[in-house]
Amino acid sequence: MNLYLRYFDSELLVSSVDEAIDFLSSISEINMTRELEKDLRDYAAANVYYPKRYKVRPRVYFIVIKTEAATMEDFKAKKALRPMERVNKGESPIVVALNDERYGWYEGKLDFKRVVVSPATGKCEYRDTSFVAQCKAMSGLDAYNRICDHLLTRVDSRSQFPSPKGKNYSFKYLGACKPEA
């Protein structure tokens, strides 16, 4: 695992945290503290691949990115992207999980904006509402559609449902069930 570091026009691809610390120490504007050094070591040792951004002063940062690239040219050409299992054609892991077909019981949780009439004023207002349901479905997306269809018959049609790909919908596969005849 290599680390790519960039601060304005200064950039470097290193193979160890010590090299990264030496590079950052050579930049006069960056104050290399023990906390920063420890955080860099923790980031390099962790099993996370998101880029890390460190504040130098207001609105000025340097970034650190983990990469499999062996050279700067490979990194720039994005030849060493971390392979994502079962993800192809640019699909995100969320879309793959939503469309993964396994017939069975699903539990879906939906946080949506429900239109209700205020008893005090008689006017309509939106209220954040959570709804959890268990249903038979072919996939997480099918469970989402079944939950929304159920809710549409029971709430005001102006209620707003989130995207199944967003953070306001989650589901889990509970287990197989007998196929319907």
C-alpha atoms as an extended CHARMM CRD file, in Angstrom:
* protein
*
       181  EXT
         1         1  MET       CA              0.0000000000        0.0000000000        0.0000000000  PROA      1               0.0000000000
         2         2  ASN       CA              1.3750000000        3.3900000000       -1.0170000000  PROA      2               0.0000000000
         3         3  LEU       CA              0.3830000000        6.8880000000        0.0410000000  PROA      3               0.0000000000
         4         4  TYR       CA             -0.1560000000        9.8170000000       -2.2930000000  PROA      4               0.0000000000
         5         5  LEU       CA              0.3380000000       13.2360000000       -0.6640000000  PROA      5               0.0000000000
         6         6  ARG       CA             -0.4210000000       16.6420000000       -2.1410000000  PROA      6               0.0000000000
         7         7  TYR       CA             -0.0770000000       20.1710000000       -0.8470000000  PROA      7               0.0000000000
         8         8  PHE       CA             -0.7380000000       22.7450000000       -3.5820000000  PROA      8               0.0000000000
         9         9  ASP       CA              1.8020000000       21.8840000000       -6.3390000000  PROA      9               0.0000000000
        10        10  SER       CA              3.9110000000       19.6270000000       -4.1230000000  PROA      10              0.0000000000
        11        11  GLU       CA              2.9590000000       15.9930000000       -4.5260000000  PROA      11              0.0000000000
        12        12  LEU       CA              4.6270000000       12.6880000000       -3.8170000000  PROA      12              0.0000000000
        13        13  LEU       CA              3.9030000000        8.9700000000       -3.8640000000  PROA      13              0.0000000000
        14        14  VAL       CA              5.5720000000        7.1620000000       -0.9640000000  PROA      14              0.0000000000
        15        15  SER       CA              5.6460000000        3.5670000000        0.2220000000  PROA      15              0.0000000000
        16        16  SER       CA              5.8590000000        4.2070000000        3.9660000000  PROA      16              0.0000000000
        17        17  VAL       CA              4.4670000000        6.5320000000        6.5970000000  PROA      17              0.0000000000
        18        18  ASP       CA              7.9850000000        7.6050000000        7.5760000000  PROA      18              0.0000000000
        19        19  GLU       CA              8.6050000000        8.8900000000        4.0430000000  PROA      19              0.0000000000
        20        20  ALA       CA              5.2780000000       10.7420000000        4.1800000000  PROA      20              0.0000000000
        21        21  ILE       CA              6.2180000000       12.3570000000        7.4970000000  PROA      21              0.0000000000
        22        22  ASP       CA              9.6200000000       13.3810000000        6.0870000000  PROA      22              0.0000000000
        23        23  PHE       CA              7.9100000000       14.9490000000        3.0620000000  PROA      23              0.0000000000
        24        24  LEU       CA              5.4020000000       16.8560000000        5.1960000000  PROA      24              0.0000000000
        25        25  SER       CA              8.1260000000       17.9830000000        7.6190000000  PROA      25              0.0000000000
        26        26  SER       CA             10.0460000000       19.4900000000        4.7020000000  PROA      26              0.0000000000
        27        27  ILE       CA              7.1360000000       21.8630000000        4.0060000000  PROA      27              0.0000000000
        28        28  SER       CA              7.5610000000       24.8960000000        6.2560000000  PROA      28              0.0000000000
        29        29  GLU       CA              3.8370000000       25.7390000000        6.4630000000  PROA      29              0.0000000000
        30        30  ILE       CA              2.9000000000       22.3340000000        7.8730000000  PROA      30              0.0000000000
        31        31  ASN       CA              3.3610000000       21.9740000000       11.6080000000  PROA      31              0.0000000000
        32        32  MET       CA              4.2510000000       18.3090000000       12.1770000000  PROA      32              0.0000000000
        33        33  THR       CA              2.9560000000       17.4740000000       15.6490000000  PROA      33              0.0000000000
        34        34  ARG       CA              2.8530000000       14.1620000000       17.4920000000  PROA      34              0.0000000000
        35        35  GLU       CA             -0.9150000000       14.0610000000       17.0480000000  PROA      35              0.0000000000
        36        36  LEU       CA             -0.6000000000       14.5510000000       13.2910000000  PROA      36              0.0000000000
        37        37  GLU       CA              2.0900000000       11.8820000000       13.0710000000  PROA      37              0.0000000000
        38        38  LYS       CA             -0.0460000000        9.4410000000       15.0960000000  PROA      38              0.0000000000
        39        39  ASP       CA             -3.0970000000       10.1730000000       12.9590000000  PROA      39              0.0000000000
        40        40  LEU       CA             -1.1250000000        9.5420000000        9.7520000000  PROA      40              0.0000000000
        41        41  ARG       CA              0.1400000000        6.2170000000       11.1250000000  PROA      41              0.0000000000
        42        42  ASP       CA             -3.3870000000        5.2190000000       12.2120000000  PROA      42              0.0000000000
        43        43  TYR       CA             -4.7880000000        6.1510000000        8.7950000000  PROA      43              0.0000000000
        44        44  ALA       CA             -2.1170000000        4.1140000000        6.9810000000  PROA      44              0.0000000000
        45        45  ALA       CA             -2.6890000000        1.0970000000        9.2510000000  PROA      45              0.0000000000
        46        46  ALA       CA             -6.4990000000        1.1970000000        9.0760000000  PROA      46              0.0000000000
        47        47  ASN       CA             -8.5180000000       -0.7480000000        6.5420000000  PROA      47              0.0000000000
        48        48  VAL       CA            -10.1350000000        2.3710000000        5.0460000000  PROA      48              0.0000000000
        49        49  TYR       CA             -9.5630000000        3.7890000000        1.5740000000  PROA      49              0.0000000000
        50        50  TYR       CA            -11.2200000000        7.1770000000        1.6650000000  PROA      50              0.0000000000
        51        51  PRO       CA             -8.9660000000       10.2170000000        1.1090000000  PROA      51              0.0000000000
        52        52  LYS       CA             -7.9400000000       12.0710000000        4.2530000000  PROA      52              0.0000000000
        53        53  ARG       CA             -7.7390000000       15.8630000000        4.4210000000  PROA      53              0.0000000000
        54        54  TYR       CA             -5.7110000000       17.7660000000        7.0360000000  PROA      54              0.0000000000
        55        55  LYS       CA             -6.1510000000       21.4500000000        7.7970000000  PROA      55              0.0000000000
        56        56  VAL       CA             -3.0280000000       23.6180000000        7.6330000000  PROA      56              0.0000000000
        57        57  ARG       CA             -4.7950000000       26.9450000000        8.1490000000  PROA      57              0.0000000000
        58        58  PRO       CA             -8.2550000000       28.2830000000        7.2930000000  PROA      58              0.0000000000
        59        59  ARG       CA             -9.3090000000       27.0030000000        3.8420000000  PROA      59              0.0000000000
        60        60  VAL       CA             -5.8780000000       25.4050000000        3.2310000000  PROA      60              0.0000000000
        61        61  TYR       CA             -5.4320000000       21.6330000000        3.4390000000  PROA      61              0.0000000000
        62        62  PHE       CA             -3.1410000000       18.8360000000        2.3700000000  PROA      62              0.0000000000
        63        63  ILE       CA             -4.4990000000       15.4590000000        1.3270000000  PROA      63              0.0000000000
        64        64  VAL       CA             -3.3960000000       11.8650000000        1.7680000000  PROA      64              0.0000000000
        65        65  ILE       CA             -4.7800000000        9.0490000000       -0.3860000000  PROA      65              0.0000000000
        66        66  LYS       CA             -4.1150000000        5.3220000000       -0.0660000000  PROA      66              0.0000000000
        67        67  THR       CA             -3.3880000000        3.6530000000       -3.3810000000  PROA      67              0.0000000000
        68        68  GLU       CA             -2.1720000000        0.4160000000       -4.9460000000  PROA      68              0.0000000000
        69        69  ALA       CA             -0.3080000000        2.4030000000       -7.6160000000  PROA      69              0.0000000000
        70        70  ALA       CA              3.4050000000        1.6510000000       -7.8320000000  PROA      70              0.0000000000
        71        71  THR       CA              4.3320000000        4.8640000000       -9.6580000000  PROA      71              0.0000000000
        72        72  MET       CA              3.0180000000        8.3940000000       -9.9140000000  PROA      72              0.0000000000
        73        73  GLU       CA              2.1370000000        7.7630000000      -13.5750000000  PROA      73              0.0000000000
        74        74  ASP       CA             -0.0160000000        4.7680000000      -12.6010000000  PROA      74              0.0000000000
        75        75  PHE       CA             -1.7290000000        6.8290000000       -9.9230000000  PROA      75              0.0000000000
        76        76  LYS       CA             -2.4540000000        9.6880000000      -12.3340000000  PROA      76              0.0000000000
        77        77  ALA       CA             -3.7580000000        7.2350000000      -14.9570000000  PROA      77              0.0000000000
        78        78  LYS       CA             -5.9350000000        5.5680000000      -12.2960000000  PROA      78              0.0000000000
        79        79  LYS       CA             -4.5190000000        2.1710000000      -13.1870000000  PROA      79              0.0000000000
        80        80  ALA       CA             -4.3770000000        0.9850000000       -9.5780000000  PROA      80              0.0000000000
        81        81  LEU       CA             -7.9180000000        1.5670000000       -8.4450000000  PROA      81              0.0000000000
        82        82  ARG       CA             -8.9520000000       -0.7380000000       -5.6520000000  PROA      82              0.0000000000
        83        83  PRO       CA            -11.1850000000       -3.3860000000       -7.2090000000  PROA      83              0.0000000000
        84        84  MET       CA            -14.7100000000       -3.4260000000       -5.8460000000  PROA      84              0.0000000000
        85        85  GLU       CA            -16.3050000000       -6.8410000000       -5.7290000000  PROA      85              0.0000000000
        86        86  ARG       CA            -19.2820000000       -7.3930000000       -8.0050000000  PROA      86              0.0000000000
        87        87  VAL       CA            -19.2850000000       -3.7600000000       -9.0980000000  PROA      87              0.0000000000
        88        88  ASN       CA            -19.1050000000       -3.2460000000      -12.8140000000  PROA      88              0.0000000000
        89        89  LYS       CA            -20.1850000000       -0.7210000000      -15.4120000000  PROA      89              0.0000000000
        90        90  GLY       CA            -19.7330000000        2.1090000000      -12.8910000000  PROA      90              0.0000000000
        91        91  GLU       CA            -22.4380000000        0.8500000000      -10.5150000000  PROA      91              0.0000000000
        92        92  SER       CA            -22.0770000000        1.7880000000       -6.8780000000  PROA      92              0.0000000000
        93        93  PRO       CA            -22.1040000000       -0.9120000000       -4.1650000000  PROA      93              0.0000000000
        94        94  ILE       CA            -25.4690000000        0.4170000000       -2.9330000000  PROA      94              0.0000000000
        95        95  VAL       CA            -27.0800000000       -0.1630000000       -6.3370000000  PROA      95              0.0000000000
        96        96  VAL       CA            -25.5770000000       -3.6570000000       -6.5280000000  PROA      96              0.0000000000
        97        97  ALA       CA            -26.9260000000       -4.5360000000       -3.0570000000  PROA      97              0.0000000000
        98        98  LEU       CA            -30.3620000000       -3.1160000000       -3.9210000000  PROA      98              0.0000000000
        99        99  ASN       CA            -30.6100000000       -5.1830000000       -7.0920000000  PROA      99              0.0000000000
       100       100  ASP       CA            -29.1540000000       -8.4030000000       -5.6550000000  PROA      100             0.0000000000
       101       101  GLU       CA            -31.9670000000      -10.9080000000       -6.2440000000  PROA      101             0.0000000000
       102       102  ARG       CA            -32.6680000000      -13.3150000000       -3.3580000000  PROA      102             0.0000000000
       103       103  TYR       CA            -36.2850000000      -14.2090000000       -2.8270000000  PROA      103             0.0000000000
       104       104  GLY       CA            -37.2300000000      -14.1060000000        0.8350000000  PROA      104             0.0000000000
       105       105  TRP       CA            -38.2030000000      -11.9540000000        3.7720000000  PROA      105             0.0000000000
       106       106  TYR       CA            -36.8170000000       -8.4290000000        3.9390000000  PROA      106             0.0000000000
       107       107  GLU       CA            -37.0700000000       -5.7940000000        6.6210000000  PROA      107             0.0000000000
       108       108  GLY       CA            -37.0770000000       -2.2900000000        5.2090000000  PROA      108             0.0000000000
       109       109  LYS       CA            -36.8600000000        0.9800000000        7.1380000000  PROA      109             0.0000000000
       110       110  LEU       CA            -37.9870000000        4.1420000000        5.4010000000  PROA      110             0.0000000000
       111       111  ASP       CA            -37.6610000000        7.6930000000        6.7710000000  PROA      111             0.0000000000
       112       112  PHE       CA            -39.9710000000        9.9620000000        4.7950000000  PROA      112             0.0000000000
       113       113  LYS       CA            -41.8090000000       13.2990000000        4.9290000000  PROA      113             0.0000000000
       114       114  ARG       CA            -45.4620000000       12.6540000000        5.7200000000  PROA      114             0.0000000000
       115       115  VAL       CA            -48.1490000000       15.2550000000        5.0850000000  PROA      115             0.0000000000
       116       116  VAL       CA            -50.4580000000       15.6510000000        8.0940000000  PROA      116             0.0000000000
       117       117  VAL       CA            -53.1230000000       18.1720000000        9.0100000000  PROA      117             0.0000000000
       118       118  SER       CA            -52.1900000000       20.2790000000       12.0360000000  PROA      118             0.0000000000
       119       119  PRO       CA            -55.0570000000       20.1580000000       14.5540000000  PROA      119             0.0000000000
       120       120  ALA       CA            -54.2520000000       23.6790000000       15.8150000000  PROA      120             0.0000000000
       121       121  THR       CA            -54.2840000000       25.4650000000       12.4670000000  PROA      121             0.0000000000
       122       122  GLY       CA            -56.0500000000       23.0600000000       10.1380000000  PROA      122             0.0000000000
       123       123  LYS       CA            -53.2080000000       23.4790000000        7.6450000000  PROA      123             0.0000000000
       124       124  CYS       CA            -51.0290000000       20.7360000000        6.1860000000  PROA      124             0.0000000000
       125       125  GLU       CA            -47.4220000000       20.3070000000        7.2790000000  PROA      125             0.0000000000
       126       126  TYR       CA            -44.6030000000       17.8380000000        6.6870000000  PROA      126             0.0000000000
       127       127  ARG       CA            -43.5150000000       15.5600000000        9.5430000000  PROA      127             0.0000000000
       128       128  ASP       CA            -40.4890000000       13.3000000000        9.5680000000  PROA      128             0.0000000000
       129       129  THR       CA            -41.8180000000        9.7660000000        9.8750000000  PROA      129             0.0000000000
       130       130  SER       CA            -40.0680000000        6.3990000000       10.1890000000  PROA      130             0.0000000000
       131       131  PHE       CA            -41.7610000000        3.2750000000        8.9130000000  PROA      131             0.0000000000
       132       132  VAL       CA            -40.4640000000       -0.2740000000        9.3130000000  PROA      132             0.0000000000
       133       133  ALA       CA            -42.0220000000       -3.2480000000        7.5570000000  PROA      133             0.0000000000
       134       134  GLN       CA            -41.2470000000       -6.8720000000        6.8630000000  PROA      134             0.0000000000
       135       135  CYS       CA            -42.2890000000       -8.2150000000        3.4900000000  PROA      135             0.0000000000
       136       136  LYS       CA            -41.6090000000      -10.9270000000        0.9330000000  PROA      136             0.0000000000
       137       137  ALA       CA            -39.5760000000       -9.5610000000       -1.9490000000  PROA      137             0.0000000000
       138       138  MET       CA            -37.0680000000      -10.4640000000       -4.6640000000  PROA      138             0.0000000000
       139       139  SER       CA            -34.5270000000       -7.7780000000       -3.7260000000  PROA      139             0.0000000000
       140       140  GLY       CA            -33.9650000000       -4.7290000000       -1.5460000000  PROA      140             0.0000000000
       141       141  LEU       CA            -35.3620000000       -2.5550000000       -4.3330000000  PROA      141             0.0000000000
       142       142  ASP       CA            -38.4640000000       -4.7470000000       -4.6230000000  PROA      142             0.0000000000
       143       143  ALA       CA            -38.9500000000       -4.4200000000       -0.8420000000  PROA      143             0.0000000000
       144       144  TYR       CA            -38.6680000000       -0.6140000000       -1.1750000000  PROA      144             0.0000000000
       145       145  ASN       CA            -41.2860000000       -0.5750000000       -3.9340000000  PROA      145             0.0000000000
       146       146  ARG       CA            -43.6650000000       -2.7640000000       -1.9160000000  PROA      146             0.0000000000
       147       147  ILE       CA            -43.2860000000       -0.5490000000        1.1590000000  PROA      147             0.0000000000
       148       148  CYS       CA            -43.9120000000        2.6310000000       -0.8800000000  PROA      148             0.0000000000
       149       149  ASP       CA            -46.9480000000        1.0620000000       -2.5920000000  PROA      149             0.0000000000
       150       150  HSD       CA            -48.3440000000        0.1380000000        0.8250000000  PROA      150             0.0000000000
       151       151  LEU       CA            -47.7570000000        3.6280000000        2.2230000000  PROA      151             0.0000000000
       152       152  LEU       CA            -49.2610000000        5.3950000000       -0.8040000000  PROA      152             0.0000000000
       153       153  THR       CA            -52.6280000000        3.8050000000       -0.0030000000  PROA      153             0.0000000000
       154       154  ARG       CA            -52.4660000000        5.0020000000        3.6130000000  PROA      154             0.0000000000
       155       155  VAL       CA            -50.8840000000        8.4790000000        3.6300000000  PROA      155             0.0000000000
       156       156  ASP       CA            -51.5320000000       11.7390000000        1.8130000000  PROA      156             0.0000000000
       157       157  SER       CA            -50.3260000000       11.5950000000       -1.7960000000  PROA      157             0.0000000000
       158       158  ARG       CA            -48.2230000000       14.7410000000       -1.2260000000  PROA      158             0.0000000000
       159       159  SER       CA            -45.9440000000       12.8290000000        1.1640000000  PROA      159             0.0000000000
       160       160  GLN       CA            -42.3420000000       12.6660000000       -0.0200000000  PROA      160             0.0000000000
       161       161  PHE       CA            -40.4670000000        9.3560000000       -0.2070000000  PROA      161             0.0000000000
       162       162  PRO       CA            -36.6690000000        9.1910000000       -0.3540000000  PROA      162             0.0000000000
       163       163  SER       CA            -34.5910000000        7.5190000000       -3.0190000000  PROA      163             0.0000000000
       164       164  PRO       CA            -33.8520000000        3.8500000000       -2.2960000000  PROA      164             0.0000000000
       165       165  LYS       CA            -30.1700000000        4.6540000000       -2.8840000000  PROA      165             0.0000000000
       166       166  GLY       CA            -30.0550000000        7.3120000000       -0.1510000000  PROA      166             0.0000000000
       167       167  LYS       CA            -29.4240000000        7.2230000000        3.5620000000  PROA      167             0.0000000000
       168       168  ASN       CA            -33.1340000000        7.3720000000        4.4250000000  PROA      168             0.0000000000
       169       169  TYR       CA            -33.8090000000        3.8070000000        3.2610000000  PROA      169             0.0000000000
       170       170  SER       CA            -32.1680000000        0.7250000000        4.6760000000  PROA      170             0.0000000000
       171       171  PHE       CA            -32.9920000000       -2.9300000000        4.4310000000  PROA      171             0.0000000000
       172       172  LYS       CA            -31.7740000000       -6.3060000000        5.5500000000  PROA      172             0.0000000000
       173       173  TYR       CA            -32.3960000000       -9.7810000000        4.2590000000  PROA      173             0.0000000000
       174       174  LEU       CA            -34.0730000000      -11.8380000000        6.9880000000  PROA      174             0.0000000000
       175       175  GLY       CA            -34.0630000000      -15.2290000000        5.2850000000  PROA      175             0.0000000000
       176       176  ALA       CA            -35.5570000000      -17.4240000000        2.6390000000  PROA      176             0.0000000000
       177       177  CYS       CA            -39.2530000000      -18.2010000000        2.3460000000  PROA      177             0.0000000000
       178       178  LYS       CA            -41.2820000000      -20.6750000000        0.3570000000  PROA      178             0.0000000000
       179       179  PRO       CA            -41.9870000000      -19.5440000000       -3.1990000000  PROA      179             0.0000000000
       180       180  GLU       CA            -45.5390000000      -18.4180000000       -3.7830000000  PROA      180             0.0000000000
       181       181  ALA       CA            -47.6310000000      -20.6390000000       -6.0090000000  PROA      181             0.0000000000
